[in-house]
Amino acid sequence: MSDSHVKPPPEEAAGLGAALSTAKVTATMGVVRGVRTLLRLNQQGGFDCPGCAWPEPRERSFFEFCENGVKHVADEATPLRADAEFFANHRVEQLAEQSDEWLNAQGRLTEPMVLREGATHYEPITWDDAFALVARELSRMATPNAAVFYTSGRTSNEAAFLYQLFVRQLGTNNLPDCSNMCHESSGTALKEVVGVGKGTVHLEDFEVADAIFVIGQNPGSNHPRMLTALEAAAKRGCQIVAINPLREPGLVRFSHPQHYESLLARGTPIATLYLQVRIGGDAALLRGIQKEMLEQEIRAPGTVLDRAFIDEHTAGFDALARAVRATPWETIEEQSGLSRAEIREAAVIAMRSERTIACWAMGLTQHKHSVATIQEVVNLMLLRGNLGRPGAGLCPVRGHSNVQGDRTMGISEHMPAAFLDRLGREYDFDPPREPGFDTVASIEAMLAGKVSVFFAMGGNFLSAAPDTDRTAEALRKCELTVHVATKLNRSHVVTGRRALILPCLGRTELDLQDGAPQFVSVENSMGLVHPSQGRNAPAGDRLRSEPAILAGLAKAALGSKSKVDWDALGSDYDRIRDGIAHVVDGCADYNARVREPGGFYLRNGARERDFAGSGGRARFSVNELPSLELRPGELLMMTVRSHDQFNTTVYTQNDRYRGISGNRRVIFMNEADIAKLGLAAGEEVDLVSHWQGEERRAPAFTIVPFSVPRRCTATYFPEANPLVPLGSYADKSRTPTSKSVVITIHKRGG
Ligand SMILES: Nc1nc2c(c(=O)[nH]1)N[C@H]1C(S)=C(S)[C@@H](COP(=O)(O)OP(=O)(O)OC[C@H]3O[C@@H](n4cnc5c(=O)[nH]c(N)nc54)[C@H](O)[C@@H]3O)O[C@H]1N2
Ligand SMILES: Nc1nc2c(c(=O)[nH]1)N[C@H]1C(S)=C(S)[C@@H](COP(=O)(O)OP(=O)(O)OC[C@H]3O[C@@H](n4cnc5c(=O)[nH]c(N)nc54)[C@H](O)[C@@H]3O)O[C@H]1N2
Ligand SMILES: [Mo]
């Protein structure tokens, strides 16, 4: 790419660059609307940021948003429109050739559109006809299990609850969601060993922690408001350990863009210790830290372990200690790529800290051994009783702003029997019990011709899923694909035999039903449930809210089979919340509690050292360390996000903190690997992935030298998704292994 260039990454994140970039984005919304919209972002009585799920502090600063939150809001509040005229002017075939960035940049969707069988263009359709079309296709299926209902994580609690009710009344549990590709490994791991599949810390805990481990996470770009908490912690002397193959500027230094004085200063150093672990080497590193701790306990008994906690609240310590002793240092050093001295430094921080928090995100969840690795985090934390007391605990940092709430509301292919019992009782029907398809199983079923209707509540299934070419083939095999969406994306233009786009209101917009303003509710990464209400004029007068769309569709599709008054639910969300109160665990009196100032926390047993969910005790677990063997010439590739994207929505071709501009088709490599393979910085190469004898190829990636361990590389998601094999997913959680793809690098066309 001639107009692309690579600069050395900056030494600090945010700061003046972020402030300038925020100003630029506000300008695209129009100044007055922009400023008004931003002032309502993450404020009480305002709307929840559609970006990440990081919580808002109780004492909210007037500007409780980050540079990237501004981009996500601006993207929704754009004045541009992809309306009927736009679709009349573009063949679907042409649209499919455009980039994700171009598709998104066409603006907000404004009216329901249909792609009829054999047609070249989408054309307008009325809402009623659209619902009738879906209903007809659903009624033709031999079994309700021939339909798949995907959810992305922006969907509100009210919409999610209504959605799963509709799908279960239809008779299937085929409710895959983005969580299957995201924190599923965290949920699975934590449920097994501490009984609750969610994090145990609250934001206040960051104010008193002595040490914070940030593992496999890039908060500078993906959870920028978390940096505010880390900055404050660093300033009061809290030790922050970053564990990441890439040296991420946001974890090295941070200057708060809204603190005028720090714009001028050099920023606060964040990480006290930065361990550049090999990709997938975290389990070995965590084992090493435990080994140092157990050895120190033998040298000075009673100084390291929290014996009282271990005896009273845990099971399996002896087996763990044996496994740790039996793991040789050579294995630990080789698999982690770190020296014993480096590992010892982390162990010393862990041993000196009375209150430790462990945070993690996709760097831990998207590997074959993710569930076991996350359980090693738990092992480490249990040794010193860092669970269920102030300043200590487990903190999987969620992605999508309401991905955790969607799960709480029943968006899952396998909800517990107790939930289904209550749902059936509340709405007088017999919910299906057979587990449904998760994301990978959905794609496999579509490929096998077992699915005729694919319906998506938000998201961009095609670009987010692994193995882009096979997922495209899977979607093309459906009779009907339907997307409820705000913006145009690739999943709308690679379709089944027929397709629908149903445009919906976004977070920032006023939702009127029967003339009465409605609000919705969401759950953040720390289990806090609170309202969200938009005030902007909707992007078009034919848009409907997600709950209204679901109510209309359910009524058309279920007809007299359903005893639910769908019109009532779709027109007054208090009625949906009454149902939530009766069905969802921990949500009694939901309407009243969600209206309390600041919302309310869902109960989390593990936070109170109540381990009923894991048999009465927290469990140490013994896991085999993954062996990461590469053949000669092979490298491991992780797919990561840039600073200028939200998942599959690409805002620009730049990644400021990593020094990239004008090109996302890059591969970050260790300099010594570049030399060894006879390649050069700036050279364009083809990437080939290898899995069980299968090869997948993606052309034209530019080599960028970067600070990363030998044989570890990084590319961007979603550009590199064609290389992620569909069959390669995590044990137990079935999350695609987007962070450990085995590749070889080839001269162009070679
Ligand atoms: N601006 C913005 N915000 C977002 C998103 C976005 O796209 N843009 N997406 C949202 C969503 S849905 C999610 S899930 C989160 C994602 O947030 P993150 O998890 O922070 O995102 P990623 O870029 O996928 O990967 C994170 C880091 O994992 C590291 N990593 C990769 N492999 C390994 C490994 O084996 N070990 C270790 N220790 N580290 C590893 C990478 O170097 C990278 O720094 O962000 C949410 N917030
Ligand atoms: N290789 C690789 N693949 C990955 C990942 C990775 O790290 N590497 N990360 C995975 C992760 S963590 C996740 S969460 C998934 C994300 O997967 P998805 O959630 O499916 O993808 P998004 O890009 O977040 O979805 C964007 C689309 O959502 C629609 N949208 C936006 N706001 C709204 C709204 O308010 N309502 C509705 N109905 N629609 C809306 C818009 O049309 C937009 O185009 O991708 C996964 N895929
Ligand atoms: Mo995610």
PDB file of C-alpha atoms in Angstrom, residues 132-378:
ATOM      1  CA  ALA A 132     -45.404 -12.262   7.398  1.00  0.00           C
ATOM      2  CA  LEU A 133     -42.486 -13.338   5.229  1.00  0.00           C
ATOM      3  CA  VAL A 134     -40.484 -14.545   8.247  1.00  0.00           C
ATOM      4  CA  ALA A 135     -43.571 -16.227   9.726  1.00  0.00           C
ATOM      5  CA  ARG A 136     -44.225 -18.083   6.451  1.00  0.00           C
ATOM      6  CA  GLU A 137     -40.671 -19.365   6.237  1.00  0.00           C
ATOM      7  CA  LEU A 138     -40.685 -20.463   9.892  1.00  0.00           C
ATOM      8  CA  SER A 139     -43.975 -22.308   9.425  1.00  0.00           C
ATOM      9  CA  ARG A 140     -42.510 -24.279   6.509  1.00  0.00           C
ATOM     10  CA  MET A 141     -39.753 -25.837   8.598  1.00  0.00           C
ATOM     11  CA  ALA A 142     -39.977 -29.527   9.426  1.00  0.00           C
ATOM     12  CA  THR A 143     -38.703 -28.757  12.931  1.00  0.00           C
ATOM     13  CA  PRO A 144     -38.222 -25.520  14.925  1.00  0.00           C
ATOM     14  CA  ASN A 145     -34.571 -26.551  15.216  1.00  0.00           C
ATOM     15  CA  ALA A 146     -34.135 -25.591  11.559  1.00  0.00           C
ATOM     16  CA  ALA A 147     -34.040 -21.941  12.633  1.00  0.00           C
ATOM     17  CA  VAL A 148     -31.085 -20.217  14.319  1.00  0.00           C
ATOM     18  CA  PHE A 149     -31.414 -16.980  16.317  1.00  0.00           C
ATOM     19  CA  TYR A 150     -28.118 -15.139  16.889  1.00  0.00           C
ATOM     20  CA  THR A 151     -27.624 -12.240  19.310  1.00  0.00           C
ATOM     21  CA  SER A 152     -24.876  -9.622  19.441  1.00  0.00           C
ATOM     22  CA  GLY A 153     -24.119  -8.018  22.801  1.00  0.00           C
ATOM     23  CA  ARG A 154     -25.666  -4.586  22.375  1.00  0.00           C
ATOM     24  CA  THR A 155     -29.193  -5.898  22.825  1.00  0.00           C
ATOM     25  CA  SER A 156     -30.913  -4.578  25.971  1.00  0.00           C
ATOM     26  CA  ASN A 157     -32.170  -6.806  28.779  1.00  0.00           C
ATOM     27  CA  GLU A 158     -35.789  -6.160  27.740  1.00  0.00           C
ATOM     28  CA  ALA A 159     -35.177  -7.068  24.081  1.00  0.00           C
ATOM     29  CA  ALA A 160     -33.105 -10.108  25.059  1.00  0.00           C
ATOM     30  CA  PHE A 161     -35.764 -11.421  27.404  1.00  0.00           C
ATOM     31  CA  LEU A 162     -38.503 -10.989  24.804  1.00  0.00           C
ATOM     32  CA  TYR A 163     -36.305 -12.582  22.131  1.00  0.00           C
ATOM     33  CA  GLN A 164     -35.560 -15.779  24.060  1.00  0.00           C
ATOM     34  CA  LEU A 165     -39.246 -16.043  25.037  1.00  0.00           C
ATOM     35  CA  PHE A 166     -40.261 -15.872  21.359  1.00  0.00           C
ATOM     36  CA  VAL A 167     -37.592 -18.376  20.293  1.00  0.00           C
ATOM     37  CA  ARG A 168     -38.470 -20.849  23.050  1.00  0.00           C
ATOM     38  CA  GLN A 169     -42.185 -20.550  22.306  1.00  0.00           C
ATOM     39  CA  LEU A 170     -41.320 -21.342  18.728  1.00  0.00           C
ATOM     40  CA  GLY A 171     -39.759 -24.502  20.134  1.00  0.00           C
ATOM     41  CA  THR A 172     -35.979 -24.281  19.922  1.00  0.00           C
ATOM     42  CA  ASN A 173     -32.952 -23.389  22.060  1.00  0.00           C
ATOM     43  CA  ASN A 174     -30.895 -22.381  19.013  1.00  0.00           C
ATOM     44  CA  LEU A 175     -29.720 -19.124  20.593  1.00  0.00           C
ATOM     45  CA  PRO A 176     -26.025 -18.703  19.725  1.00  0.00           C
ATOM     46  CA  ASP A 177     -24.521 -15.332  20.639  1.00  0.00           C
ATOM     47  CA  CYS A 178     -21.340 -13.312  20.345  1.00  0.00           C
ATOM     48  CA  SER A 179     -20.414 -14.565  23.814  1.00  0.00           C
ATOM     49  CA  ASN A 180     -19.670 -17.945  22.208  1.00  0.00           C
ATOM     50  CA  MET A 181     -16.746 -16.184  20.470  1.00  0.00           C
ATOM     51  CA  CYS A 182     -15.856 -13.943  23.393  1.00  0.00           C
ATOM     52  CA  HIS A 183     -15.967 -14.697  27.159  1.00  0.00           C
ATOM     53  CA  GLU A 184     -17.560 -18.159  26.963  1.00  0.00           C
ATOM     54  CA  SER A 185     -14.287 -19.642  28.222  1.00  0.00           C
ATOM     55  CA  SER A 186     -14.412 -17.370  31.269  1.00  0.00           C
ATOM     56  CA  GLY A 187     -17.991 -18.322  32.083  1.00  0.00           C
ATOM     57  CA  THR A 188     -17.299 -22.028  31.652  1.00  0.00           C
ATOM     58  CA  ALA A 189     -14.081 -21.938  33.694  1.00  0.00           C
ATOM     59  CA  LEU A 190     -15.442 -19.871  36.572  1.00  0.00           C
ATOM     60  CA  LYS A 191     -18.724 -21.758  36.829  1.00  0.00           C
ATOM     61  CA  GLU A 192     -16.812 -25.009  37.345  1.00  0.00           C
ATOM     62  CA  VAL A 193     -14.445 -23.795  40.033  1.00  0.00           C
ATOM     63  CA  VAL A 194     -16.169 -20.935  41.863  1.00  0.00           C
ATOM     64  CA  GLY A 195     -19.800 -21.650  40.958  1.00  0.00           C
ATOM     65  CA  VAL A 196     -20.579 -18.352  39.206  1.00  0.00           C
ATOM     66  CA  GLY A 197     -19.675 -17.658  35.589  1.00  0.00           C
ATOM     67  CA  LYS A 198     -19.086 -13.950  36.163  1.00  0.00           C
ATOM     68  CA  GLY A 199     -16.459 -11.692  37.698  1.00  0.00           C
ATOM     69  CA  THR A 200     -16.435 -11.039  41.435  1.00  0.00           C
ATOM     70  CA  VAL A 201     -15.045  -7.508  41.775  1.00  0.00           C
ATOM     71  CA  HIS A 202     -16.722  -4.117  41.800  1.00  0.00           C
ATOM     72  CA  LEU A 203     -15.131  -0.908  40.598  1.00  0.00           C
ATOM     73  CA  GLU A 204     -14.515   0.214  44.189  1.00  0.00           C
ATOM     74  CA  ASP A 205     -12.186  -2.752  44.641  1.00  0.00           C
ATOM     75  CA  PHE A 206      -9.716  -1.124  42.239  1.00  0.00           C
ATOM     76  CA  GLU A 207      -9.370   1.714  44.752  1.00  0.00           C
ATOM     77  CA  VAL A 208      -7.903  -0.515  47.447  1.00  0.00           C
ATOM     78  CA  ALA A 209      -6.072  -3.275  45.555  1.00  0.00           C
ATOM     79  CA  ASP A 210      -2.323  -3.623  46.170  1.00  0.00           C
ATOM     80  CA  ALA A 211      -1.707  -5.454  42.904  1.00  0.00           C
ATOM     81  CA  ILE A 212      -3.621  -5.765  39.638  1.00  0.00           C
ATOM     82  CA  PHE A 213      -2.735  -8.342  36.995  1.00  0.00           C
ATOM     83  CA  VAL A 214      -3.896  -7.336  33.498  1.00  0.00           C
ATOM     84  CA  ILE A 215      -3.675 -10.463  31.367  1.00  0.00           C
ATOM     85  CA  GLY A 216      -4.358 -10.701  27.647  1.00  0.00           C
ATOM     86  CA  GLN A 217      -6.116  -7.391  27.460  1.00  0.00           C
ATOM     87  CA  ASN A 218      -5.529  -4.074  25.709  1.00  0.00           C
ATOM     88  CA  PRO A 219      -7.538  -1.577  27.753  1.00  0.00           C
ATOM     89  CA  GLY A 220      -5.924   1.458  26.082  1.00  0.00           C
ATOM     90  CA  SER A 221      -8.047   0.751  23.003  1.00  0.00           C
ATOM     91  CA  ASN A 222     -10.816  -1.570  24.153  1.00  0.00           C
ATOM     92  CA  HIS A 223     -11.700  -0.435  27.673  1.00  0.00           C
ATOM     93  CA  PRO A 224     -10.224   3.063  27.841  1.00  0.00           C
ATOM     94  CA  ARG A 225     -12.196   4.007  30.958  1.00  0.00           C
ATOM     95  CA  MET A 226     -10.453   1.141  32.740  1.00  0.00           C
ATOM     96  CA  LEU A 227      -7.217   3.103  32.295  1.00  0.00           C
ATOM     97  CA  THR A 228      -8.639   5.793  34.563  1.00  0.00           C
ATOM     98  CA  ALA A 229      -8.967   3.180  37.317  1.00  0.00           C
ATOM     99  CA  LEU A 230      -5.503   1.783  36.559  1.00  0.00           C
ATOM    100  CA  GLU A 231      -3.976   5.262  36.499  1.00  0.00           C
ATOM    101  CA  ALA A 232      -5.452   6.106  39.898  1.00  0.00           C
ATOM    102  CA  ALA A 233      -4.246   2.769  41.269  1.00  0.00           C
ATOM    103  CA  ALA A 234      -0.742   3.274  39.868  1.00  0.00           C
ATOM    104  CA  LYS A 235      -0.570   6.755  41.384  1.00  0.00           C
ATOM    105  CA  ARG A 236      -1.220   5.427  44.877  1.00  0.00           C
ATOM    106  CA  GLY A 237       1.463   2.774  44.495  1.00  0.00           C
ATOM    107  CA  CYS A 238      -0.579  -0.253  43.420  1.00  0.00           C
ATOM    108  CA  GLN A 239       1.600  -2.705  41.459  1.00  0.00           C
ATOM    109  CA  ILE A 240       0.294  -3.395  37.970  1.00  0.00           C
ATOM    110  CA  VAL A 241       1.530  -6.462  36.133  1.00  0.00           C
ATOM    111  CA  ALA A 242       0.828  -6.544  32.388  1.00  0.00           C
ATOM    112  CA  ILE A 243       0.980  -9.950  30.724  1.00  0.00           C
ATOM    113  CA  ASN A 244       0.832  -9.639  26.967  1.00  0.00           C
ATOM    114  CA  PRO A 245       2.935 -10.793  24.000  1.00  0.00           C
ATOM    115  CA  LEU A 246       2.679  -7.323  22.438  1.00  0.00           C
ATOM    116  CA  ARG A 247       4.120  -4.328  24.151  1.00  0.00           C
ATOM    117  CA  GLU A 248       0.903  -2.264  24.222  1.00  0.00           C
ATOM    118  CA  PRO A 249       1.537   1.479  24.757  1.00  0.00           C
ATOM    119  CA  GLY A 250      -1.721   1.824  26.731  1.00  0.00           C
ATOM    120  CA  LEU A 251      -0.340  -0.509  29.362  1.00  0.00           C
ATOM    121  CA  VAL A 252       3.036   1.182  29.516  1.00  0.00           C
ATOM    122  CA  ARG A 253       2.030   4.793  30.159  1.00  0.00           C
ATOM    123  CA  PHE A 254      -1.263   6.657  30.204  1.00  0.00           C
ATOM    124  CA  SER A 255      -2.167  10.313  30.265  1.00  0.00           C
ATOM    125  CA  HIS A 256      -5.819  11.055  30.953  1.00  0.00           C
ATOM    126  CA  PRO A 257      -7.194  13.056  28.032  1.00  0.00           C
ATOM    127  CA  GLN A 258      -9.651  14.869  30.295  1.00  0.00           C
ATOM    128  CA  HIS A 259      -7.045  15.915  32.851  1.00  0.00           C
ATOM    129  CA  TYR A 260      -5.730  19.119  31.387  1.00  0.00           C
ATOM    130  CA  GLU A 261      -2.487  19.028  33.352  1.00  0.00           C
ATOM    131  CA  SER A 262      -1.604  15.516  32.204  1.00  0.00           C
ATOM    132  CA  LEU A 263      -1.909  16.580  28.580  1.00  0.00           C
ATOM    133  CA  LEU A 264       1.205  18.564  29.203  1.00  0.00           C
ATOM    134  CA  ALA A 265       2.927  16.125  31.497  1.00  0.00           C
ATOM    135  CA  ARG A 266       4.406  12.836  30.396  1.00  0.00           C
ATOM    136  CA  GLY A 267       1.618  10.603  31.663  1.00  0.00           C
ATOM    137  CA  THR A 268       1.533   8.075  34.469  1.00  0.00           C
ATOM    138  CA  PRO A 269       3.549   4.876  34.165  1.00  0.00           C
ATOM    139  CA  ILE A 270       0.988   2.047  34.349  1.00  0.00           C
ATOM    140  CA  ALA A 271       2.689  -1.347  34.357  1.00  0.00           C
ATOM    141  CA  THR A 272       5.244  -1.917  37.106  1.00  0.00           C
ATOM    142  CA  LEU A 273       6.153  -5.178  35.425  1.00  0.00           C
ATOM    143  CA  TYR A 274       5.514  -6.054  31.771  1.00  0.00           C
ATOM    144  CA  LEU A 275       5.852  -9.738  30.891  1.00  0.00           C
ATOM    145  CA  GLN A 276       5.880 -10.447  27.175  1.00  0.00           C
ATOM    146  CA  VAL A 277       4.624 -13.978  27.397  1.00  0.00           C
ATOM    147  CA  ARG A 278       4.512 -16.253  24.350  1.00  0.00           C
ATOM    148  CA  ILE A 279       1.070 -16.566  22.749  1.00  0.00           C
ATOM    149  CA  GLY A 280      -0.794 -19.251  24.707  1.00  0.00           C
ATOM    150  CA  GLY A 281       2.016 -19.405  27.292  1.00  0.00           C
ATOM    151  CA  ASP A 282      -0.044 -17.953  30.131  1.00  0.00           C
ATOM    152  CA  ALA A 283      -0.887 -21.281  31.758  1.00  0.00           C
ATOM    153  CA  ALA A 284       2.825 -22.044  32.086  1.00  0.00           C
ATOM    154  CA  LEU A 285       3.551 -18.563  33.431  1.00  0.00           C
ATOM    155  CA  LEU A 286       0.737 -18.815  35.990  1.00  0.00           C
ATOM    156  CA  ARG A 287       2.001 -22.252  37.012  1.00  0.00           C
ATOM    157  CA  GLY A 288       5.474 -20.734  37.449  1.00  0.00           C
ATOM    158  CA  ILE A 289       4.184 -17.969  39.699  1.00  0.00           C
ATOM    159  CA  GLN A 290       2.414 -20.584  41.841  1.00  0.00           C
ATOM    160  CA  LYS A 291       5.604 -22.656  41.952  1.00  0.00           C
ATOM    161  CA  GLU A 292       7.630 -19.714  43.272  1.00  0.00           C
ATOM    162  CA  MET A 293       4.973 -19.085  45.874  1.00  0.00           C
ATOM    163  CA  LEU A 294       4.818 -22.682  47.072  1.00  0.00           C
ATOM    164  CA  GLU A 295       8.618 -22.848  47.250  1.00  0.00           C
ATOM    165  CA  GLN A 296       8.699 -19.659  49.313  1.00  0.00           C
ATOM    166  CA  GLU A 297       6.024 -21.077  51.626  1.00  0.00           C
ATOM    167  CA  ILE A 298       8.301 -24.070  52.279  1.00  0.00           C
ATOM    168  CA  ARG A 299      11.234 -21.758  53.042  1.00  0.00           C
ATOM    169  CA  ALA A 300       9.143 -19.539  55.323  1.00  0.00           C
ATOM    170  CA  PRO A 301       6.021 -21.430  56.383  1.00  0.00           C
ATOM    171  CA  GLY A 302       2.918 -19.371  57.052  1.00  0.00           C
ATOM    172  CA  THR A 303       4.103 -16.341  55.078  1.00  0.00           C
ATOM    173  CA  VAL A 304       2.578 -16.974  51.667  1.00  0.00           C
ATOM    174  CA  LEU A 305      -0.564 -19.089  51.757  1.00  0.00           C
ATOM    175  CA  ASP A 306      -3.871 -18.046  53.279  1.00  0.00           C
ATOM    176  CA  ARG A 307      -4.267 -21.334  55.131  1.00  0.00           C
ATOM    177  CA  ALA A 308      -7.489 -20.369  56.881  1.00  0.00           C
ATOM    178  CA  PHE A 309      -9.174 -19.587  53.566  1.00  0.00           C
ATOM    179  CA  ILE A 310      -7.783 -22.701  51.894  1.00  0.00           C
ATOM    180  CA  ASP A 311      -8.990 -24.947  54.723  1.00  0.00           C
ATOM    181  CA  GLU A 312     -12.387 -23.380  55.156  1.00  0.00           C
ATOM    182  CA  HIS A 313     -13.393 -22.559  51.588  1.00  0.00           C
ATOM    183  CA  THR A 314     -11.485 -24.625  49.050  1.00  0.00           C
ATOM    184  CA  ALA A 315     -10.992 -28.159  47.845  1.00  0.00           C
ATOM    185  CA  GLY A 316      -8.137 -29.789  45.963  1.00  0.00           C
ATOM    186  CA  PHE A 317      -5.141 -27.905  47.363  1.00  0.00           C
ATOM    187  CA  ASP A 318      -2.948 -30.981  47.892  1.00  0.00           C
ATOM    188  CA  ALA A 319      -3.456 -32.208  44.341  1.00  0.00           C
ATOM    189  CA  LEU A 320      -2.646 -28.756  43.006  1.00  0.00           C
ATOM    190  CA  ALA A 321       0.524 -28.510  45.106  1.00  0.00           C
ATOM    191  CA  ARG A 322       1.658 -31.899  43.777  1.00  0.00           C
ATOM    192  CA  ALA A 323       1.005 -30.867  40.185  1.00  0.00           C
ATOM    193  CA  VAL A 324       2.866 -27.594  40.644  1.00  0.00           C
ATOM    194  CA  ARG A 325       5.846 -29.367  42.238  1.00  0.00           C
ATOM    195  CA  ALA A 326       5.894 -31.886  39.406  1.00  0.00           C
ATOM    196  CA  THR A 327       6.078 -29.224  36.689  1.00  0.00           C
ATOM    197  CA  PRO A 328       9.753 -28.644  35.793  1.00  0.00           C
ATOM    198  CA  TRP A 329      11.076 -25.114  35.452  1.00  0.00           C
ATOM    199  CA  GLU A 330      12.391 -25.942  31.972  1.00  0.00           C
ATOM    200  CA  THR A 331       8.844 -26.613  30.772  1.00  0.00           C
ATOM    201  CA  ILE A 332       7.552 -23.440  32.399  1.00  0.00           C
ATOM    202  CA  GLU A 333      10.320 -21.292  30.895  1.00  0.00           C
ATOM    203  CA  GLU A 334      10.036 -22.850  27.469  1.00  0.00           C
ATOM    204  CA  GLN A 335       6.251 -22.660  27.204  1.00  0.00           C
ATOM    205  CA  SER A 336       5.935 -19.153  28.633  1.00  0.00           C
ATOM    206  CA  GLY A 337       8.997 -17.797  26.841  1.00  0.00           C
ATOM    207  CA  LEU A 338       9.963 -16.079  30.103  1.00  0.00           C
ATOM    208  CA  SER A 339      12.932 -16.616  32.413  1.00  0.00           C
ATOM    209  CA  ARG A 340      12.586 -17.867  35.954  1.00  0.00           C
ATOM    210  CA  ALA A 341      13.873 -14.490  37.155  1.00  0.00           C
ATOM    211  CA  GLU A 342      11.057 -12.664  35.330  1.00  0.00           C
ATOM    212  CA  ILE A 343       8.469 -15.069  36.689  1.00  0.00           C
ATOM    213  CA  ARG A 344       9.911 -14.586  40.163  1.00  0.00           C
ATOM    214  CA  GLU A 345       9.340 -10.827  39.887  1.00  0.00           C
ATOM    215  CA  ALA A 346       5.638 -11.428  39.275  1.00  0.00           C
ATOM    216  CA  ALA A 347       5.514 -13.900  42.163  1.00  0.00           C
ATOM    217  CA  VAL A 348       7.123 -11.387  44.521  1.00  0.00           C
ATOM    218  CA  ILE A 349       4.455  -8.820  43.631  1.00  0.00           C
ATOM    219  CA  ALA A 350       1.733 -11.435  44.183  1.00  0.00           C
ATOM    220  CA  MET A 351       3.239 -12.459  47.548  1.00  0.00           C
ATOM    221  CA  ARG A 352       3.676  -8.908  48.861  1.00  0.00           C
ATOM    222  CA  SER A 353       0.141  -7.894  47.889  1.00  0.00           C
ATOM    223  CA  GLU A 354      -2.579  -8.353  50.503  1.00  0.00           C
ATOM    224  CA  ARG A 355      -5.303  -7.602  47.953  1.00  0.00           C
ATOM    225  CA  THR A 356      -4.929  -8.721  44.349  1.00  0.00           C
ATOM    226  CA  ILE A 357      -7.258  -8.378  41.354  1.00  0.00           C
ATOM    227  CA  ALA A 358      -6.802 -10.439  38.191  1.00  0.00           C
ATOM    228  CA  CYS A 359      -8.276  -8.953  35.004  1.00  0.00           C
ATOM    229  CA  TRP A 360      -8.341 -10.637  31.629  1.00  0.00           C
ATOM    230  CA  ALA A 361     -10.006 -10.531  28.225  1.00  0.00           C
ATOM    231  CA  MET A 362      -9.624 -12.093  24.772  1.00  0.00           C
ATOM    232  CA  GLY A 363      -5.895 -12.835  25.131  1.00  0.00           C
ATOM    233  CA  LEU A 364      -6.913 -15.597  27.558  1.00  0.00           C
ATOM    234  CA  THR A 365     -10.274 -16.722  26.180  1.00  0.00           C
ATOM    235  CA  GLN A 366      -9.651 -17.500  22.501  1.00  0.00           C
ATOM    236  CA  HIS A 367      -7.247 -20.474  22.666  1.00  0.00           C
ATOM    237  CA  LYS A 368      -7.704 -24.232  22.699  1.00  0.00           C
ATOM    238  CA  HIS A 369      -6.694 -24.363  26.378  1.00  0.00           C
ATOM    239  CA  SER A 370      -8.526 -21.228  27.510  1.00  0.00           C
ATOM    240  CA  VAL A 371     -10.762 -22.822  30.126  1.00  0.00           C
ATOM    241  CA  ALA A 372      -7.783 -24.516  31.811  1.00  0.00           C
ATOM    242  CA  THR A 373      -5.704 -21.325  31.614  1.00  0.00           C
ATOM    243  CA  ILE A 374      -8.420 -19.248  33.282  1.00  0.00           C
ATOM    244  CA  GLN A 375      -8.630 -21.908  35.982  1.00  0.00           C
ATOM    245  CA  GLU A 376      -4.880 -21.390  36.556  1.00  0.00           C
ATOM    246  CA  VAL A 377      -5.697 -17.725  37.233  1.00  0.00           C
ATOM    247  CA  VAL A 378      -8.203 -18.942  39.824  1.00  0.00           C
TER     248      VAL A 378
END
